[in-house]
Every structure is written in structure tokens, then in C-alpha cells.
Coordinates of C-alpha atoms in Angstrom, one line a residue:
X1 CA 162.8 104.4 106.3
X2 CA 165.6 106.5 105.4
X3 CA 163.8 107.5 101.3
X4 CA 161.1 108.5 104.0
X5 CA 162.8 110.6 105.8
X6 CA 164.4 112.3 103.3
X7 CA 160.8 113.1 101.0
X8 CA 159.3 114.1 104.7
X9 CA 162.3 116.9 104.7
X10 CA 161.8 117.6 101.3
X11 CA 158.2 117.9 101.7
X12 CA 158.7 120.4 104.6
X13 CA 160.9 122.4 102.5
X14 CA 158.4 122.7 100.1
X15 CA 155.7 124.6 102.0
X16 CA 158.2 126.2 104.1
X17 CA 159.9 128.1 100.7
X18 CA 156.6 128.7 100.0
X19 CA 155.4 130.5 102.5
X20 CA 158.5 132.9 102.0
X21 CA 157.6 133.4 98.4
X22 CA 154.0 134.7 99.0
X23 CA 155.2 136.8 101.8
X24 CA 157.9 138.4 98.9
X25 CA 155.4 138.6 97.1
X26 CA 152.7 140.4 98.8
X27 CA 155.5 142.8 99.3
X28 CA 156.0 143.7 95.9
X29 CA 152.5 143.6 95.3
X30 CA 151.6 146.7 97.5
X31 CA 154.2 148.8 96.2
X32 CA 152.9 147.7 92.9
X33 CA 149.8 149.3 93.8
X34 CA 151.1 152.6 94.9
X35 CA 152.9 152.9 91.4
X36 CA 149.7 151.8 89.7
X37 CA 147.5 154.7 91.2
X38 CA 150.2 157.1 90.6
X39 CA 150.5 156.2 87.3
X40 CA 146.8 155.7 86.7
X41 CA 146.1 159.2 87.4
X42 CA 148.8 160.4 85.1
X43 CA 147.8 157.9 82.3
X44 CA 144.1 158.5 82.6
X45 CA 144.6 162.2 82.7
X46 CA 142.5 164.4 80.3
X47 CA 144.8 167.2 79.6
X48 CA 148.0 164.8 79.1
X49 CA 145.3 162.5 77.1
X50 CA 144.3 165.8 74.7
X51 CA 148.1 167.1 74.5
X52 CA 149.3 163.7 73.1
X53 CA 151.8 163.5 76.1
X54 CA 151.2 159.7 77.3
X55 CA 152.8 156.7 76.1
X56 CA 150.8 155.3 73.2
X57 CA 152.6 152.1 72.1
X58 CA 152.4 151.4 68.3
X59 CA 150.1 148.1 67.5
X60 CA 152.1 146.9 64.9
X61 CA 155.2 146.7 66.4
X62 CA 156.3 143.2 67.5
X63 CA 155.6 141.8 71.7
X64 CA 158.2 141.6 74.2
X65 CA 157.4 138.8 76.3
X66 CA 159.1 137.3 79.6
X67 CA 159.2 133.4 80.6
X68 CA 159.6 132.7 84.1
X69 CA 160.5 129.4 84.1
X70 CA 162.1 126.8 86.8
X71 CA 165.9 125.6 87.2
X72 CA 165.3 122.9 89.5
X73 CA 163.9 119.0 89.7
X74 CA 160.2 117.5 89.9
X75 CA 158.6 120.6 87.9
X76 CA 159.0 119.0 84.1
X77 CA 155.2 119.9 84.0
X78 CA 155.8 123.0 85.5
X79 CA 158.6 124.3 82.4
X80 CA 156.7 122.1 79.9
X81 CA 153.8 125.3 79.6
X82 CA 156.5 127.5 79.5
X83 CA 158.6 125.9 76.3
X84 CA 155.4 125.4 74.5
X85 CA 154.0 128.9 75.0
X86 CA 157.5 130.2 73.7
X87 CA 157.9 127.7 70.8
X88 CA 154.3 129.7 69.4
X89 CA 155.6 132.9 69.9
X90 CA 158.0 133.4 66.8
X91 CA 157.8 136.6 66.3
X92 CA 158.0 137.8 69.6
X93 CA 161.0 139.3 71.5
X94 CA 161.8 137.2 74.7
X95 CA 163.3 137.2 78.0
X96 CA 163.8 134.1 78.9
X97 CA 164.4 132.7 83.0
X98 CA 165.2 129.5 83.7
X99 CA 168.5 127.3 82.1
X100 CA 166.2 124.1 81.6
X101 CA 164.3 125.9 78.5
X102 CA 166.3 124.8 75.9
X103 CA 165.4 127.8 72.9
X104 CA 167.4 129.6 71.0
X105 CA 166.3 132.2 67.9
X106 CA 167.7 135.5 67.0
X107 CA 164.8 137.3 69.2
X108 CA 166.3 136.6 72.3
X109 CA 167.1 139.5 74.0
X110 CA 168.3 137.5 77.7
X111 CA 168.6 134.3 79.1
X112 CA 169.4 133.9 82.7
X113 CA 169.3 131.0 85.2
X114 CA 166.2 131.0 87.8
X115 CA 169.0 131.3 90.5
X116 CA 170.3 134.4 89.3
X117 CA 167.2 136.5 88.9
X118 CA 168.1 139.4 91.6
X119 CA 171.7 138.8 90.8
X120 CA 171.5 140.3 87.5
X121 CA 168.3 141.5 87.7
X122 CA 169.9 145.0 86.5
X123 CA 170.0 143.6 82.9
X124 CA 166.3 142.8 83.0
X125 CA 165.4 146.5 84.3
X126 CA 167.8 148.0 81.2
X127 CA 166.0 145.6 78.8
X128 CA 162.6 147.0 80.1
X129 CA 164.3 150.9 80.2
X130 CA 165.2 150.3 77.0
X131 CA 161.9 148.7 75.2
X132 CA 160.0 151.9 76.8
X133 CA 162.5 154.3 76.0
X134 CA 162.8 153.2 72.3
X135 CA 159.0 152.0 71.7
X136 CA 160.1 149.6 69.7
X137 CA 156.9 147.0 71.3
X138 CA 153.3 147.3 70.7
X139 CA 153.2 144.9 74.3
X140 CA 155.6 143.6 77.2
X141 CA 154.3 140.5 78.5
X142 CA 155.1 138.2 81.5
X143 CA 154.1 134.3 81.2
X144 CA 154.7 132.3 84.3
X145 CA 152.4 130.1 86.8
X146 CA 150.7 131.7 89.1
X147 CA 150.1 130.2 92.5
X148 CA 146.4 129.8 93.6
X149 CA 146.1 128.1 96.5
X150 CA 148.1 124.8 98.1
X151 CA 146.7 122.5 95.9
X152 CA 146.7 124.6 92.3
X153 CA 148.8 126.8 90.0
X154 CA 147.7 127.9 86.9
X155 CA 149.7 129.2 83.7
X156 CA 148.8 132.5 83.3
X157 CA 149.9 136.0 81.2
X158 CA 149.9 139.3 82.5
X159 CA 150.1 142.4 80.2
X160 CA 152.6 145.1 81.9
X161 CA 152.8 147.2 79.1
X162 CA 150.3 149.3 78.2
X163 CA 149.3 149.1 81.1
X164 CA 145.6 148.3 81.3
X165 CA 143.9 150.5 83.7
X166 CA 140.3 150.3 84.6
X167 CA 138.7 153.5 85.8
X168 CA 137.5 156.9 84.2
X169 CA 139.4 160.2 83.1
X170 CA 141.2 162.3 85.8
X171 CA 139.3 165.5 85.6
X172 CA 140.0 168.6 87.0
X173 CA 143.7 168.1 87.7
X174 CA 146.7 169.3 85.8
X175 CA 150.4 168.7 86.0
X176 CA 153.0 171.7 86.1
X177 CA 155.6 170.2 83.4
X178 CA 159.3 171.2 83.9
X179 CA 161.0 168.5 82.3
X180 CA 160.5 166.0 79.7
X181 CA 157.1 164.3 80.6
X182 CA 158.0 161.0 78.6
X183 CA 161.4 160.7 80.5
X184 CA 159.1 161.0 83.6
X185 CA 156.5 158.5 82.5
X186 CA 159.1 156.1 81.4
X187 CA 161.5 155.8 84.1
X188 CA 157.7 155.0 86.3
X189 CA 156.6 152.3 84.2
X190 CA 160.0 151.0 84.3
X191 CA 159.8 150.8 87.5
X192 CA 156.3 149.8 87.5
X193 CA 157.0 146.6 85.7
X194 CA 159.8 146.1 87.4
X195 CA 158.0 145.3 90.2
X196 CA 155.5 143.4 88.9
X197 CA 158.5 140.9 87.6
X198 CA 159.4 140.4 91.3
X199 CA 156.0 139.9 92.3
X200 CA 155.4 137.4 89.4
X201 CA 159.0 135.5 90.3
X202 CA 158.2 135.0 94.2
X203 CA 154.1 134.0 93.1
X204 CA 156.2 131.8 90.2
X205 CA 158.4 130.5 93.2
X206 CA 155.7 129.5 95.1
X207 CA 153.6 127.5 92.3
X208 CA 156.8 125.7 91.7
X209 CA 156.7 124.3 95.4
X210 CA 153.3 123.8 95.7
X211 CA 153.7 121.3 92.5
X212 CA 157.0 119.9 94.5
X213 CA 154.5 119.5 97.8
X214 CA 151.9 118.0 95.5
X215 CA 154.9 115.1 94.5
X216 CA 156.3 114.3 97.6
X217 CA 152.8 113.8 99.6
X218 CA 152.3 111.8 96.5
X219 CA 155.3 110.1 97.3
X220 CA 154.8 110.0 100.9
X221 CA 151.6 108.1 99.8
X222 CA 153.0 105.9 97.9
X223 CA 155.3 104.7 100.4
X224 CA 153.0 104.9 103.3
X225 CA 151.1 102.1 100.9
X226 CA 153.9 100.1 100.2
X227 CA 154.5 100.1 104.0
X228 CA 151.3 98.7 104.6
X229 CA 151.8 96.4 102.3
X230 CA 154.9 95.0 102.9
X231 CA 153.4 94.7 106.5
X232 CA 150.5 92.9 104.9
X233 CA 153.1 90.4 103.9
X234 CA 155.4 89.6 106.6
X235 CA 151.8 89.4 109.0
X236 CA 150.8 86.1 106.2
X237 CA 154.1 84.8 105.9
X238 CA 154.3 84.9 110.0
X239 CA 151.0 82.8 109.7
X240 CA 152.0 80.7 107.3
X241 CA 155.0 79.7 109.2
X242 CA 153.4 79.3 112.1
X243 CA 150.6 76.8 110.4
X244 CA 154.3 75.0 108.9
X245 CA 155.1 74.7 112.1
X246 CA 152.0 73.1 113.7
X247 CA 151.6 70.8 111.1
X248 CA 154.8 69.5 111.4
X249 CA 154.1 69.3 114.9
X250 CA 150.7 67.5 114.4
X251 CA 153.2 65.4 112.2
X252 CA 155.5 64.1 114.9
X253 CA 152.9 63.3 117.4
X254 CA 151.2 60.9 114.9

């Protein structure tokens, strides 16, 4: 009774942190918006396009790609995507969340624990500064599991950078340059991605607790059966004593 207790609590747990997570993240997500369509009319506009004064990554530079990964029990499944997506990229540069992926190579650029994502989350934004900054990435890449619904997750990748906008050229508008357009464009798809990290963390958070819901109801199941069972069994050996006992009443008469 009491493991039952305990998996009903952590069950609860479960869909409770994930409730927060998808409210986190439909916060970032609107303010992801907002920077897309400011930077999408920049991006896609056709006097920055003809002066050559957008950021054009070069293709045969290497990826930067972030793993969101998980830190805590009952998601071995969950990290398992993760390590082997890493393990192919070898000649990509990595972020890398979560202390359970055990990885190490000279491309590593961070490791942090899943715990202390906003702590030092500043050392992920000056890793992203300074990939755009530099342009030393033909791509920047988030891989993480994205939460569908309360019964699936999927492992999925995201390109942040370049962005990949779908639309038509801003005509007819023009921008009245007094500083470094580059500077501009950078520090807003720093941000931009930024953002877009957070959403992909809290939408990571909750796929990791629908897989822990998914567990414990499984568990819950289980025990519920083994309940029954057990039930099943004292009910026949109550019968079975009780037949014991008649006969050895029927014996006494005789």
C-alpha cells in the first residue's frame, strides 16, 4: 500500500510539472514570434538582400548543435536518442545539457547539468553571441524531445540558425542605417535563439514527464493487477480452508 502511495504522488507530480512546463513554454513561444516577424522582415528585405547586408552563413563551415538532455530517473529512453544522435555527429560543435550523457571530444564547447540551465544560462547566450558574431557555423541546431500530447513525445531537431523563414521579399520598405547593421542583426538572432532554447527546455521538460506519467500509470497498473491478484488468492485459500474444515467436520461426525 505504501509503494502505492508513493507512485500515485509521483504520478501526480508528473502531470502537475508538466502542466507548468507548457505554460513556460507557450510563454517563450509568443515572444519567439514577435522576434521572428521582426526579424523576418529584416532578413527577407530586398534592399538589405541586394546590398549584401544580412547574415549569410558559410555552408562549409562545421554545425553547432545543442542536446537537451535529462538529469533525472525513469527517462533512460528519453537520454538514449540524445547520446546516439551526438555519438553521429563527430564533426559537429556541441552544447551539451544534461550530466547523464556521458561524451567527451574536443568539440565540446559546454556541458551543464539539466538543473542548472537558467542558472548559467549566460554561458549558453555568449556561446550563441559568439558563434553569430564570429560565423564560424554554417548551422546552430537544437535536438531535444518535443512534447506532443499526454501520451507522446517525439525526438525532434530544430534549425535556429539561419533561420528558415517562409514568406516572400519585403518590398517597398527601407531601413535608415546609423550603426553597424550586422551588430544589429546579430545581437536579434541571439536573442532570437535564445528564446527558442527556453521554449525547447520547458517543451523538453514536459516530454520528460509525460514519459515519467506513462511509467508510473504503468506501474500503477501493475500493482493494481498484482492487487487483484493477490486478492484472487487469499479468496481460494479462504475456500480451501473452509472445505479443510468441513471435511474434518464431516470426519468427526462419522
Amino acid at each position: 500500500m505504501k509503494i502505492k502511495n508513493v507512485v500515485k504522488v509521483m504520478n501526480f507530480q508528473a502531470l502537475l510539472k508538466m502542466d507548468k512546463a507548457l505554460k513556460d513554454a507557450e510563454k517563450y513561444r509568443n515572444v519567439g514570434k514577435e522576434i521572428t516577424d521582426i526579424l523576418s522582415r529584416i532578413m527577407y528585405n530586398k534592399n538589405l538582400i541586394l546590398d549584401k547586408k544580412i547574415l549569410i552563413p558559410d555552408k562549409n563551415k562545421p554545425k553547432l548543435n545543442i542536446y537537451i538532455a535529462n538529469d533525472y530517473g525513469f527517462c533512460g529512453n528519453f537520454n538514449s536518442s540524445i547520446s546516439r544522435q551526438i555519438k553521429k555527429d563527430l564533426d559537429c560543435y556541441k552544447i551539451i545539457i544534461g550530466k547523464k550523457i556521458n561524451y567527451r571530444d574536443d568539440k565540446i564547447l559546454l556541458k551543464i547539468n539539466k538543473d542548472d540551465f537558467f542558472k548559467r544560462f549566460v554561458e549558453i547566450e555568449r556561446c550563441i553571441d559568439e558563434a553569430i558574431i564570429s560565423q564560424n557555423y554554417s548551422e546552430i541546431n537544437v535536438y531535444y524531445n518535443h512534447f506532443y500530447s499526454l501520451t507522446s513525445f517525439e525526438f525532434v531537431k530544430i534549425q535556429l540558425f539561419p533561420v528558415e523563414f517562409k514568406g516572400e521579399y519585403y518590398e517597398g520598405e527601407d531601413f535608415v542605417m546609423e550603426t553597424n547593421v550586422d551588430q544589429i542583426l546579430g545581437s536579434l538572432m541571439t536573442f532570437y535563439i535564445c528564446y527558442e532554447l527556453k521554449m525547447c527546455e520547458s517543451i523538453s521538460y514536459a516530454a520528460e514527464n509525460v514519459l515519467r506519467s506513462q511509467i508510473t500509470s504503468s506501474a500503477l497498473d501493475k500493482i493494481k493487477e498484482r492487487e487483484e491478484e493477490m486478492k484472487h488468492e487469499e479468496i481460494k485459500s479462504k475456500k480451501e480452508k473452509s472445505i479443510l474444515k468441513s471435511v474434518e467436520n464431516f470426519k468427526k461426525l462419522l
